[in-house]
XYZ file of C-alpha atoms in Angstrom:
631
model
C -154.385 -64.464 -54.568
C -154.237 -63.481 -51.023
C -150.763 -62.923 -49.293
C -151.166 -62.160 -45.449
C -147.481 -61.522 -43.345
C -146.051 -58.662 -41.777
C -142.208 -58.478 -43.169
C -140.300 -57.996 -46.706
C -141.454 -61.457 -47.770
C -144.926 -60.336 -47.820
C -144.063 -57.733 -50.005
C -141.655 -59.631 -52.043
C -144.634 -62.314 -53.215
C -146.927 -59.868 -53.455
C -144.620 -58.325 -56.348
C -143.647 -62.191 -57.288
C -147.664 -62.431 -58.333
C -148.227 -59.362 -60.007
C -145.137 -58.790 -62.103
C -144.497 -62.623 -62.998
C -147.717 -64.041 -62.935
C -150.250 -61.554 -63.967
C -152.165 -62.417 -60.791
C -154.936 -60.230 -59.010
C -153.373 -60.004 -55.414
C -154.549 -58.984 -51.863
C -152.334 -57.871 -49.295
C -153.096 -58.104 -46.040
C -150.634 -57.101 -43.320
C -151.158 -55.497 -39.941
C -151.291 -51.761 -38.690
C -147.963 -49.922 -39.062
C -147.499 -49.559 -35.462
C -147.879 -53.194 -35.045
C -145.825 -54.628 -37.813
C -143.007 -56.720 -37.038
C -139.865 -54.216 -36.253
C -137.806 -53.970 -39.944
C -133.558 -53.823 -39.642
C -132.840 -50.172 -39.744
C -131.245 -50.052 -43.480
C -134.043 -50.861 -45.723
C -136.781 -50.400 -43.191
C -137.440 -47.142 -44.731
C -138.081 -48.843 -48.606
C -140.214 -51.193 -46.639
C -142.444 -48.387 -45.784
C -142.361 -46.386 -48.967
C -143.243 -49.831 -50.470
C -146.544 -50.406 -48.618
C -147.196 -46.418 -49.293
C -146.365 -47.279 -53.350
C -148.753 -50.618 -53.197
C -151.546 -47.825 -51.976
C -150.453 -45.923 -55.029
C -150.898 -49.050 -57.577
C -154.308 -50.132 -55.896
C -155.466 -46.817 -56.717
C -154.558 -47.257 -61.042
C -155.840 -50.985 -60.624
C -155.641 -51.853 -64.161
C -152.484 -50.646 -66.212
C -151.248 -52.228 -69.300
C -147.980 -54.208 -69.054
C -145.227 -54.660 -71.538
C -146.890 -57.815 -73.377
C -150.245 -56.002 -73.903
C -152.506 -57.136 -71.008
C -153.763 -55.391 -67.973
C -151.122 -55.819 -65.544
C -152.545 -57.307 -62.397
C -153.629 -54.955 -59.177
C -152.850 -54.994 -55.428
C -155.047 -54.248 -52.861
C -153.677 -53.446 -49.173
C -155.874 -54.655 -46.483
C -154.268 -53.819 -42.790
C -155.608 -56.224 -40.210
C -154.548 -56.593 -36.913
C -155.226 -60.352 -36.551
C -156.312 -63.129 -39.274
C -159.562 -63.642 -37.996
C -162.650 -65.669 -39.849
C -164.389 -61.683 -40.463
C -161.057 -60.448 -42.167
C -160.463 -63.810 -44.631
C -164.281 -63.429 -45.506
C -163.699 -59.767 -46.048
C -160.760 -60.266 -48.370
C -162.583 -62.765 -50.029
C -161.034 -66.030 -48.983
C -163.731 -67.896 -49.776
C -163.054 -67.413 -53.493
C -159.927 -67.345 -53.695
C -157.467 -69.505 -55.584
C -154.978 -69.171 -52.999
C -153.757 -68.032 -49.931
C -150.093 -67.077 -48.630
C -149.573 -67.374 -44.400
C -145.973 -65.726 -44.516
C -145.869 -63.934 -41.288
C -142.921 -64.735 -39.246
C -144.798 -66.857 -36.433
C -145.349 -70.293 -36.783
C -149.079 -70.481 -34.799
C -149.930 -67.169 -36.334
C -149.586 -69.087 -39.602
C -151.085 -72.334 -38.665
C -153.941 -71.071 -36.828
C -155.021 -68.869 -39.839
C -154.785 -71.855 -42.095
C -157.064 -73.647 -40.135
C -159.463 -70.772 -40.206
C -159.106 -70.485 -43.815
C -159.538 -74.155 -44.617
C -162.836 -73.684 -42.704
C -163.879 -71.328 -44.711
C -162.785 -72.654 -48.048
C -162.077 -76.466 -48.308
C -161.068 -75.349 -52.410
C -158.602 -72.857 -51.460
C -154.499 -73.751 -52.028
C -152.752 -72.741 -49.197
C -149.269 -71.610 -48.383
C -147.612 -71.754 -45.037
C -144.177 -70.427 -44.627
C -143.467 -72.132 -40.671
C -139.561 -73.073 -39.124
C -140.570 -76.176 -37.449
C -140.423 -78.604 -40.267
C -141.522 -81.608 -38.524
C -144.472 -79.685 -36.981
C -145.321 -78.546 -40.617
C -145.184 -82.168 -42.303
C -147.993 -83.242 -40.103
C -149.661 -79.830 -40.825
C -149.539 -80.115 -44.292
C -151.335 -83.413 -43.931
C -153.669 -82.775 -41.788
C -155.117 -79.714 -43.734
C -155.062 -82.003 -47.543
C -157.381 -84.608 -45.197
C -159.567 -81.530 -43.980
C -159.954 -80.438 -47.828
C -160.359 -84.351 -48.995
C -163.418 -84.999 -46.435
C -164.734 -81.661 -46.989
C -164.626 -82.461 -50.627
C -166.442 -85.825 -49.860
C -163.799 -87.817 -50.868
C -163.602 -90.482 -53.620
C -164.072 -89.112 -57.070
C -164.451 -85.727 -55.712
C -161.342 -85.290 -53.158
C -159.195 -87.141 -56.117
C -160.201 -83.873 -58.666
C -159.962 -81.245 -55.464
C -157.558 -78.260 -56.483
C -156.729 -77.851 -53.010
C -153.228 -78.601 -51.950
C -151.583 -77.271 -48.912
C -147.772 -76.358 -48.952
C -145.240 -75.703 -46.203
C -142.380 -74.225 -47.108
C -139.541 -72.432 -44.903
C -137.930 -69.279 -45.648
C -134.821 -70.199 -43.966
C -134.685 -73.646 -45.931
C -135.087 -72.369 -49.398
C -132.270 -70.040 -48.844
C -130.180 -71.898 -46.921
C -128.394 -73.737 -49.857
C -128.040 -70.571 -51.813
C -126.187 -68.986 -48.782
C -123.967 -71.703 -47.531
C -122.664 -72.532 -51.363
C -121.996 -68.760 -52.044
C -119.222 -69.150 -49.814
C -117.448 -72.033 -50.573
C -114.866 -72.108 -53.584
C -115.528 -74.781 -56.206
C -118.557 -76.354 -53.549
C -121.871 -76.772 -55.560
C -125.237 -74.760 -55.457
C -127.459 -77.528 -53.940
C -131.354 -78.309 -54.096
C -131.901 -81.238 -51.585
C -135.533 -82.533 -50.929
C -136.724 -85.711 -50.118
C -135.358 -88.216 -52.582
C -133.331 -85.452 -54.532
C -130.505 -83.874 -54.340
C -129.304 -81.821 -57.231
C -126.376 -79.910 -57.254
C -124.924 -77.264 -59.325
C -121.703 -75.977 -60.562
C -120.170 -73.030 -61.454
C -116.805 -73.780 -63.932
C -114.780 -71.664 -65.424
C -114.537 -71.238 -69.539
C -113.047 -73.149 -71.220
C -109.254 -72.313 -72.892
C -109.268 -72.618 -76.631
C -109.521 -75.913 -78.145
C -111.381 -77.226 -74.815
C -114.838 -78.191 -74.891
C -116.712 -77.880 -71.508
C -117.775 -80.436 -69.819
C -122.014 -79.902 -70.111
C -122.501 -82.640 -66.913
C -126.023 -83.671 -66.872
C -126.993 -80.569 -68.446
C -126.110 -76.625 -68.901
C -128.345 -74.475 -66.720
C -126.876 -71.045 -67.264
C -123.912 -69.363 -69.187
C -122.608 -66.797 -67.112
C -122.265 -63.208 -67.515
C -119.856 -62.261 -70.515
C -117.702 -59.697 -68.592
C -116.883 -59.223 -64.838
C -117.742 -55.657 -65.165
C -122.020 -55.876 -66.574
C -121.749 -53.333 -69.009
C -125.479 -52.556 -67.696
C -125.025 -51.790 -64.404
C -127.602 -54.572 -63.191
C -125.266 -57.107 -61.939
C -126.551 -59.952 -63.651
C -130.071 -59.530 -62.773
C -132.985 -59.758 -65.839
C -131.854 -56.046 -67.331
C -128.146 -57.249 -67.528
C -128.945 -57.591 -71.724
C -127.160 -59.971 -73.558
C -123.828 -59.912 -71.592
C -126.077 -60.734 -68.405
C -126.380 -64.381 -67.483
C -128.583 -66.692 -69.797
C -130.614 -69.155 -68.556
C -130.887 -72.891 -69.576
C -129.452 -71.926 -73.268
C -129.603 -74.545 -75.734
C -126.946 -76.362 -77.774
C -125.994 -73.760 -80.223
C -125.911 -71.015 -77.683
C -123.892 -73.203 -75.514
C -121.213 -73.678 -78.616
C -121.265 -69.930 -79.602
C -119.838 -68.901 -75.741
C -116.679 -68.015 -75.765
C -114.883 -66.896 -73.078
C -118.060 -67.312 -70.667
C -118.012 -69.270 -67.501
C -121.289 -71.839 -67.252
C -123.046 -73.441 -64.488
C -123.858 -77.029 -64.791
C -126.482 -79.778 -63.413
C -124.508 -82.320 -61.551
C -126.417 -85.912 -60.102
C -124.924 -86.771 -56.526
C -126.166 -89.256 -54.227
C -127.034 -88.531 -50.628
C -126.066 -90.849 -47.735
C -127.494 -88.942 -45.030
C -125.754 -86.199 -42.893
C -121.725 -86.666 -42.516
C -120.997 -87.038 -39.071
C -117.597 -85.946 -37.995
C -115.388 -87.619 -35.395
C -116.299 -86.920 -32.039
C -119.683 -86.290 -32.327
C -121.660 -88.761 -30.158
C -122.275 -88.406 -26.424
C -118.837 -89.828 -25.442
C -115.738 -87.679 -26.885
C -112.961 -89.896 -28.078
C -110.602 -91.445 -25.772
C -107.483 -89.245 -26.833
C -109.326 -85.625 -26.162
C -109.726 -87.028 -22.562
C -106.767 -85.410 -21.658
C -104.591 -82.994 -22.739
C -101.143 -83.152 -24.606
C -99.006 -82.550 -21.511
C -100.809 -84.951 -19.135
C -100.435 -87.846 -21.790
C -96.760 -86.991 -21.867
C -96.618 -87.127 -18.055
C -98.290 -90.504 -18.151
C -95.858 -91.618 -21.094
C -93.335 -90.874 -19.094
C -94.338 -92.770 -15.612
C -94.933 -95.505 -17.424
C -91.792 -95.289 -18.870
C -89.962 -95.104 -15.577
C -92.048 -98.277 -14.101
C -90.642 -100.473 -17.009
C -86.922 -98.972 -16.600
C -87.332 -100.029 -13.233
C -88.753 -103.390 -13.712
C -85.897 -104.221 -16.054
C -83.382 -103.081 -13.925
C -84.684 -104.958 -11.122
C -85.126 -107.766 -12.966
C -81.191 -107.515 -13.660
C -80.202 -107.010 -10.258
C -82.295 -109.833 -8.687
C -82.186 -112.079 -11.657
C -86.067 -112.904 -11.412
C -88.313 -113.350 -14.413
C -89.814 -110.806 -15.854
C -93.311 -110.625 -14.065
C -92.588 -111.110 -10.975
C -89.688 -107.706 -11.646
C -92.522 -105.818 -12.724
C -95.204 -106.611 -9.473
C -92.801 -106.437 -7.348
C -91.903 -102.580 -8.464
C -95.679 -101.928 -8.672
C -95.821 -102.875 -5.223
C -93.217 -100.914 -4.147
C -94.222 -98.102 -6.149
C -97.451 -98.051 -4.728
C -96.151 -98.207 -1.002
C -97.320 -101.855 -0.482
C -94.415 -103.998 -0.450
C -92.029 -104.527 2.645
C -88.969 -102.843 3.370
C -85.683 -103.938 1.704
C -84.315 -104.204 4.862
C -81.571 -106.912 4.598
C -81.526 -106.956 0.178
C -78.064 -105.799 -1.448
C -77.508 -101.910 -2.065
C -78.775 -102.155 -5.559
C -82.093 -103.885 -4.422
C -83.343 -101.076 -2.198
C -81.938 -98.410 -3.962
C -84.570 -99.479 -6.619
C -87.503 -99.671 -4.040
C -86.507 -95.975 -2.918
C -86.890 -95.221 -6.787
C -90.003 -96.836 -7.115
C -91.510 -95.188 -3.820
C -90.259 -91.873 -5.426
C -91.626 -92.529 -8.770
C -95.188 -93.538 -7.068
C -94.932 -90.148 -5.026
C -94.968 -88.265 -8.796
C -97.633 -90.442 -10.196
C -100.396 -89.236 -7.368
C -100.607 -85.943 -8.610
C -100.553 -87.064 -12.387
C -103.659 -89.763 -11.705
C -105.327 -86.921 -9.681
C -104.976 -84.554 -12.364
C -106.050 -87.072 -15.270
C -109.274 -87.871 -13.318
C -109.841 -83.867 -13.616
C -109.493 -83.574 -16.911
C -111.785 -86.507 -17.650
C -114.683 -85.904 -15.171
C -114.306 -81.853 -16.876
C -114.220 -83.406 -20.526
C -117.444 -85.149 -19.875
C -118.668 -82.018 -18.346
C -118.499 -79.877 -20.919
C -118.898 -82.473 -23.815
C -122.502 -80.893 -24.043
C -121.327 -77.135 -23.474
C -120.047 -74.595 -26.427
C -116.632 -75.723 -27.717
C -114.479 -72.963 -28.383
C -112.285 -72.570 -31.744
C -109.184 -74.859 -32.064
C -105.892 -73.592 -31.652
C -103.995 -73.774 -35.337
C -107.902 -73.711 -36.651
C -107.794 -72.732 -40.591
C -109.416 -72.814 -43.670
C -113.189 -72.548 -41.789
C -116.251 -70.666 -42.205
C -117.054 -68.056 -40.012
C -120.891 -67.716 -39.437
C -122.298 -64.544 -37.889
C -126.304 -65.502 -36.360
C -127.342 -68.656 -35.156
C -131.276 -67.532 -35.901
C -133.477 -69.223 -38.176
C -131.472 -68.295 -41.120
C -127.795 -69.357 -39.794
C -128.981 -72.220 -37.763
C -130.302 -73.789 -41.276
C -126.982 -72.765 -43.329
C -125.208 -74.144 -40.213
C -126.526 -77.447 -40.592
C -125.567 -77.385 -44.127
C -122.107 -76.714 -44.008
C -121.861 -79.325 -41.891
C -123.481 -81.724 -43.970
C -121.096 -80.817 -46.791
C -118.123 -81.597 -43.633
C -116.910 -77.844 -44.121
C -115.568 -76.537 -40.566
C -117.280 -73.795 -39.122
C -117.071 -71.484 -36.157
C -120.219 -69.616 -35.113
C -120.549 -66.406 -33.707
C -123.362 -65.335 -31.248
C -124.350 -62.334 -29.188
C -127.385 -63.533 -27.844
C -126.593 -66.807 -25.051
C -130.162 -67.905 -25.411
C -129.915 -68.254 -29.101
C -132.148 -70.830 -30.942
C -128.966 -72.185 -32.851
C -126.579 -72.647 -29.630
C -128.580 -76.015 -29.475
C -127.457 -76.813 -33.274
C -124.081 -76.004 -32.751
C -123.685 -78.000 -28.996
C -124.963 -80.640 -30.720
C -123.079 -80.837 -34.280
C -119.818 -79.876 -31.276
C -119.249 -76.765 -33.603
C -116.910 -73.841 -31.840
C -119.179 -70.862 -30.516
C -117.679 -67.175 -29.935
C -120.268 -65.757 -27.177
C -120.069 -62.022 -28.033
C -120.837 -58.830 -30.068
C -119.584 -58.951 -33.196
C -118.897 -55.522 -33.260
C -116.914 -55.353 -30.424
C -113.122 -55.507 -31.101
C -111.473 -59.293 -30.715
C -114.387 -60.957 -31.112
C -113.748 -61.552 -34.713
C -109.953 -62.495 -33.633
C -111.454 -65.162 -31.664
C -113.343 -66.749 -34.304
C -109.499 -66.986 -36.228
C -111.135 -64.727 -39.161
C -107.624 -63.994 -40.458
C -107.226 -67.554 -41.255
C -110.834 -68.133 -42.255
C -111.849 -68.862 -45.416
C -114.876 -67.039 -45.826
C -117.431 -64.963 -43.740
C -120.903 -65.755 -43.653
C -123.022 -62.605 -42.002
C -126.442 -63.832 -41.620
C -127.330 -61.725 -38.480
C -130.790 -59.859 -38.617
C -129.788 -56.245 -38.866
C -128.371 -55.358 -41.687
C -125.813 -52.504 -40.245
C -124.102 -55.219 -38.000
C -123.684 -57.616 -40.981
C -122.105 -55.100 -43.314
C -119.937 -53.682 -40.444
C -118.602 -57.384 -39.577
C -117.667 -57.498 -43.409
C -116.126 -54.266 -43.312
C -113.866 -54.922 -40.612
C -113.347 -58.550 -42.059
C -111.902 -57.197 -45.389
C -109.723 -54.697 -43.334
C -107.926 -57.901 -41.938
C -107.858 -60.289 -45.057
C -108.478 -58.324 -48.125
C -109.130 -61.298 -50.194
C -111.707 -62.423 -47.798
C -114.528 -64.322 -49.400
C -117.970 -62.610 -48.061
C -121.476 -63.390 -48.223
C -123.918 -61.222 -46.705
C -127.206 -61.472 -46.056
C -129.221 -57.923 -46.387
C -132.466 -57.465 -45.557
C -133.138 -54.891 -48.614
C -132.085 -56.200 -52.009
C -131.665 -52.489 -53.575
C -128.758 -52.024 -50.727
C -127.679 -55.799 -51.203
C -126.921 -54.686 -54.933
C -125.847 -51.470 -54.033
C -123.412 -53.294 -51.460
C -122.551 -55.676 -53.805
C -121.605 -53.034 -56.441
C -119.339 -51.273 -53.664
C -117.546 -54.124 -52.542
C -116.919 -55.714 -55.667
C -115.353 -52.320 -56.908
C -113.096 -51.711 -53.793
C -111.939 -55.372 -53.707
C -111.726 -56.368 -57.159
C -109.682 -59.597 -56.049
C -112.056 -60.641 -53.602
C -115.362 -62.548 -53.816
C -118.299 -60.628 -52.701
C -122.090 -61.697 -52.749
C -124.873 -60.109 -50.838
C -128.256 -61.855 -50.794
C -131.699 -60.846 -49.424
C -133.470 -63.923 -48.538
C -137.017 -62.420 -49.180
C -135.310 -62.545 -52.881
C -134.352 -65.711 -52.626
C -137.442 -67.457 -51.032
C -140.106 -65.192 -52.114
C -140.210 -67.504 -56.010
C -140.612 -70.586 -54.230
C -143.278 -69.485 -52.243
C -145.084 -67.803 -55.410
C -144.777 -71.277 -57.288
C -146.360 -73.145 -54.427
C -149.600 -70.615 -54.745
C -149.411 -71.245 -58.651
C -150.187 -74.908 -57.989
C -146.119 -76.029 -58.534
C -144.149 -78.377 -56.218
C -141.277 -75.834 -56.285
C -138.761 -77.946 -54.810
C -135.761 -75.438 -54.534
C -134.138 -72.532 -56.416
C -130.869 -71.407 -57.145
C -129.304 -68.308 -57.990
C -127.410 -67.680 -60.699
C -125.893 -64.388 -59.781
C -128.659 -62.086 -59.517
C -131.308 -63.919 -60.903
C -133.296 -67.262 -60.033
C -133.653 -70.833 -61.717
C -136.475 -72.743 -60.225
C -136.272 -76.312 -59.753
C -140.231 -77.978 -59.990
C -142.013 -80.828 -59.964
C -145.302 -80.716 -62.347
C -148.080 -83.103 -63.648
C -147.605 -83.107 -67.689
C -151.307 -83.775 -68.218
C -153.221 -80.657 -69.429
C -150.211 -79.155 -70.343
C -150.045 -78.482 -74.357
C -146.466 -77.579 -73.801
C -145.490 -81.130 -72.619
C -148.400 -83.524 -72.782
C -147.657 -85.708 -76.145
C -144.557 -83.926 -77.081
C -140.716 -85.950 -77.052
C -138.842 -84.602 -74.390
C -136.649 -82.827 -77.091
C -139.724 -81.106 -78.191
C -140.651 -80.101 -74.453
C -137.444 -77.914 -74.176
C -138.165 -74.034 -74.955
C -134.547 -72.436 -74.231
C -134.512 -69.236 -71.940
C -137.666 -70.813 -70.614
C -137.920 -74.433 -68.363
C -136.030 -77.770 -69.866
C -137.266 -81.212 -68.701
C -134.563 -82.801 -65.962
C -135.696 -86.348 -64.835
C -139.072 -88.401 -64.817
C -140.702 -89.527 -61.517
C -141.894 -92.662 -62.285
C -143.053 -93.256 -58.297
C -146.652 -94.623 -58.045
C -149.040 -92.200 -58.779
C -147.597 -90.796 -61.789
C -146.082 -93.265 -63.678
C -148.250 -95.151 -66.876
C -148.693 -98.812 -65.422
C -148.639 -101.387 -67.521
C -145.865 -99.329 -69.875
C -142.291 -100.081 -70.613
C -140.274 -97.313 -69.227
C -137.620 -94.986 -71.340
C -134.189 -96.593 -71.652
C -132.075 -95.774 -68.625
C -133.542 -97.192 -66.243
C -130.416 -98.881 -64.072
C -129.891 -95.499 -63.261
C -133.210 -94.789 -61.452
C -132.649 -93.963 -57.785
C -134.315 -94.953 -54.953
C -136.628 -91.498 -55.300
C -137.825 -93.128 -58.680
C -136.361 -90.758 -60.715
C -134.910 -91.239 -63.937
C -132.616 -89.136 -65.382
C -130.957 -88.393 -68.907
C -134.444 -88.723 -70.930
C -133.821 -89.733 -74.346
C -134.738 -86.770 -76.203
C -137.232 -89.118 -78.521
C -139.582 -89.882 -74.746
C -142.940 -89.076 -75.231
C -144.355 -87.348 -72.358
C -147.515 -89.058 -71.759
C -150.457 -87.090 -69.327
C -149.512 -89.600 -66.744
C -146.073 -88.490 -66.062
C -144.485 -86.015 -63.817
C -141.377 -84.494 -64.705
C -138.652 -82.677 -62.404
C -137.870 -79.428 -64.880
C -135.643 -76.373 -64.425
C -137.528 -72.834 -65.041
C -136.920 -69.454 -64.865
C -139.766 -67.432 -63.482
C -141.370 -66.471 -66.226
C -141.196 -69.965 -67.869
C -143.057 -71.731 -64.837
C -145.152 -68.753 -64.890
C -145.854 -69.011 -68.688
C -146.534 -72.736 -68.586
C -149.235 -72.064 -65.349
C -150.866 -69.231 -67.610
C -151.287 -71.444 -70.580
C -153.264 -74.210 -68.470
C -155.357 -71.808 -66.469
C -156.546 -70.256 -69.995
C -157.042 -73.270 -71.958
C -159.749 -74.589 -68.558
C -161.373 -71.178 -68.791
C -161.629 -71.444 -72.368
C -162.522 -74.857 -71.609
């Protein structure tokens, strides 16, 4: 496996390969002075990281805990990816190849190189432009297919190309850490899974399981361990996807469950086309002002219309006439009769200014209906989000999909996410975040929760800091660039606001599994967190898997491990010519079927959507690869 980027991802699956899947890897990043600048906390592990991968390169094969050389890492440092470095590090017989750096055309113009080089290699892109990286993806399968020679040949071609984004994978994670009670959601194309953390039950209540249980919770708020729920949390720490019996034995343990929701497409809020709404137009006083002309203009027709005894019409033109200054003098009409015109001239004098003003207002609505909106006065119950980059702009969109309100806060006016938020008409705060009122502006002492996904880590935690000073019970997420200090964070602020939700996420931990699946050959098509570790959701071809292929999908379940979700019965895949399992009204439009009966035989034409842990995915990849080289 080759892995070629220059920030903590890079690092992150390099580790991902070695420790989960036993892989031989090769790091390639670029000179130290050139490497992409780190945030200052955790810059310095960074380093001592790249000096410690130097270390393992050097003992190459050490024995791991299950008896087998653990894999090694070798450290290449390349200025560019050029054809003479990818044939150096032996990309022409390699299995796979990772593009992570944080450029898109870096990426894309190394997988071209490398596709060139190796029509059989996997690759890996990690790019932000996910339209761009559709067509990508396509183009490079087509390069492999016709370098392959197509038919029978491109069909059995090992050679898949994957385009994943950083900022998408942890998007969900982020933007459901800080809603109460909202789910943990996986979306892809045709699937949308969400997940839910609920509360134990009291006694004599049984849980509701939903579609299934993913994860019982850890046993205690305190870990007794010290690892915060991550894999050395013991048997208080979280378990993944327990089975039945473990499931009935919890007591007193909160569980997160698999919940099927339909998706209609993004929720657009009122407003949000090119034309704002008549009534925000103009503002609260002038439609009072207007209220009341036209208020005067009918007191005046009637009373005309009683003085004069005319009908009702002709009352009412003939004050708009004299209201508007048209009409002749009352010269020789009784006392009442041009005491009204003098009423109506004086009534048309007030309503110059208020038309003058209301055209204002309007031509300045439509001005600045494509400009930054600033927060709402009596604005509550919304998410602040610190950084519009690639990571907020991506959680923005999300919240807003899930119709949660959100103000955004940016220092930089040239921002990539200004865009996202002028056109989703979400309130902007232009400033430092650091800088006193700024916060104040954003209403963070009526917010609900804080989301600081800036790039430096110091600014986040200081916005947080100063956050919990003005609502202790605050709920914060924070997004760290080093997942030692996230923990260590984490610990801290858990301790000194017991009261108070606190999560703190590095998003080369959250992304960096996806992205090791996708070189492993799996259609990893999100992951969740389940407080500090990671449930994969995947997509995988049952055929030449022993663990699946011709077993019940009862039998296919290995607890702690991966547990079968849904069938894809979309063409390829599905066995034509078959009757399907029972269920099938509930199919969706993705053609996937869920609640399997647990008597379905899995045949080698099926693919399955399953929920793994690391290990598990990794376990039922190792299996396969062994039984084709024993093969």
């Amino acid at each position: 496996m080759i892995v070629c980027g220059d920030d903590g991802l890079a690092h992150r699956l390099a580790a991902e390969l070695r420790g989960v899947y036993a892989e031989q890897v090769t790091l390639v990043v670029p000179p130290s002075g050139r490497r992409v600048r780190q945030p200052v906390v955790g810059r310095a592990r960074a380093v001592s990281a790249a000096l410690l991968d130097r270390v393992v390169n050097a003992a190459a094969n050490r024995t791991g805990a299950s008896g087998e050389p653990a894999a090694s890492e070798q450290v290449v440092e390349a200025p560019e990816i050029t054809e003479t470095v990818l044939t150096e590090v032996g990309a022409d017989r390699a299995a796979a190849l990772a593009l992570v750096f944080d450029d898109d055309e870096t990426n894309i113009r190394a997988a071209l190189t490398a596709r060139r080089l190796n029509p059989r290699i996997r690759l890996v892109l990690r790019l932000y432009n996910r339209r761009l990286g559709q067509h990508i993806e396509e183009l490079l399968d087509q390069t492999a297919a016709v370098a392959a020679g197509g038919g029978d040949q491109g069909a059995g071609l090992d050679a898949s190309t994957t385009v994943l984004s950083d900022a998408d994978t942890a998007a969900p994670a982020l933007a459901a850490t800080a809603l109460v009670g909202t789910s943990k959601v996986v979306q892809t194309e045709g699937l949308v899974l969400r997940a839910v953390e609920r509360q134990p039950p009291r006694p004599g209540e049984v849980a509701d399981p939903g579609l299934c249980t993913l994860a019982l919770l850890s046993a205690t708020s305190n870990d007794p361990a010290g690892a915060d729920g991550s894999e050395g949390s013991g048997e208080h720490g979280p378990h993944l996807l327990p089975d039945e019996a473990a499931v009935a034995a919890a007591t007193g343990r909160g569980t997160v469950v698999l919940e099927q929701v339909s998706y209609s497409g993004p929720s657009l809020p009122a407003g949000r086309g090119g034309v704002p709404p008549f009534a925000s137009l103009f503002s609260r006083r002038l439609r009072w002002s207007l209220a009341g002309l036209v208020g005067c203009v009918l007191a005046l027709a009637v009373a005309l219309m009683i003085v004069t005894d005319e009908h009702p019409l002709y009352a009412t033109y003939v004050t708009l006439l004299d209201l508007f200054g048209i009409n002749d003098p009352a010269f020789h009409e009784s006392t009442a009769r041009q005491v009204l015109q003098l009423l109506s001239g004086l009534v048309g004098l007030l309503l110059l200014p208020v038309l003058l003003a209301a055209v204002l207002e309007a031509l300045g609505t439509f001005r600045s209906a494509s400009a930054l909106r600033k927060p709402p006065r009596g604005l509550g119950g919304h998410v602040v989000l610190l950084g519009l980059g690639k990571i907020g702009t991506r959680v923005l969109t999300r919240l807003r999909e899930l119709n949660i309100p959100v103000v955004c806060v940016e220092s930089d006016p040239d921002a990539r996410g200004l865009a996202t938020a002028r056109r989703l008409r979400v309130p902007v705060v232009l400033g430092d975040v650091t800088q006193e009122g700024v916060l104040e502006a954003a209403k963070i002492h009526r917010a609900h929760a804080l989301l600081a996904l800036t790039s430096a880590d110091t600014t986040n935690l200081e916005a947080s800091l100063y956050a919990r000073s003005v609502r202790p019970d605050l709920r914060v997420v924070l997004r760290l660039y080093d997942d030692d200090f996230a923990t260590a964070v984490y610990r801290t602020l858990r301790a000194a606001h017991p009261f108070a939700l606190t999560r703190s996420r590095s998003v080369s931990h959250l992304a960096a599994p996806a992205f090791a699946g996708a070189m492993m050959g799996r259609q990893i098509l999100g992951a969740i967190p389940v407080e500090r570790r990671v449930l994969l959701f995947a997509e995988v071809e049952v055929a030449g898997h022993p663990q699946l292929e011709g077993r019940t999908a009862g039998e296919a379940f290995r607890a702690g491990a991966w547990r079968v979700l849904a069938l894809n019965t979309s063409p390829p895949g599905g066995r034509r010519g078959e009757a399907g399992p029972p269920g099938e009204e509930r199919m969706r439009a993705s053609g996937l079927v869920w609640d399997l009966p647990p008597a379905y035989v899995l045949g080698p034409g099926d693919r399955v959507v399953l929920a793994a842990t690391r290990r598990g995915l990794a376990e039922l990849l190792g299996r396969r690869r062994r039984e084709r080289s024993g093969a």
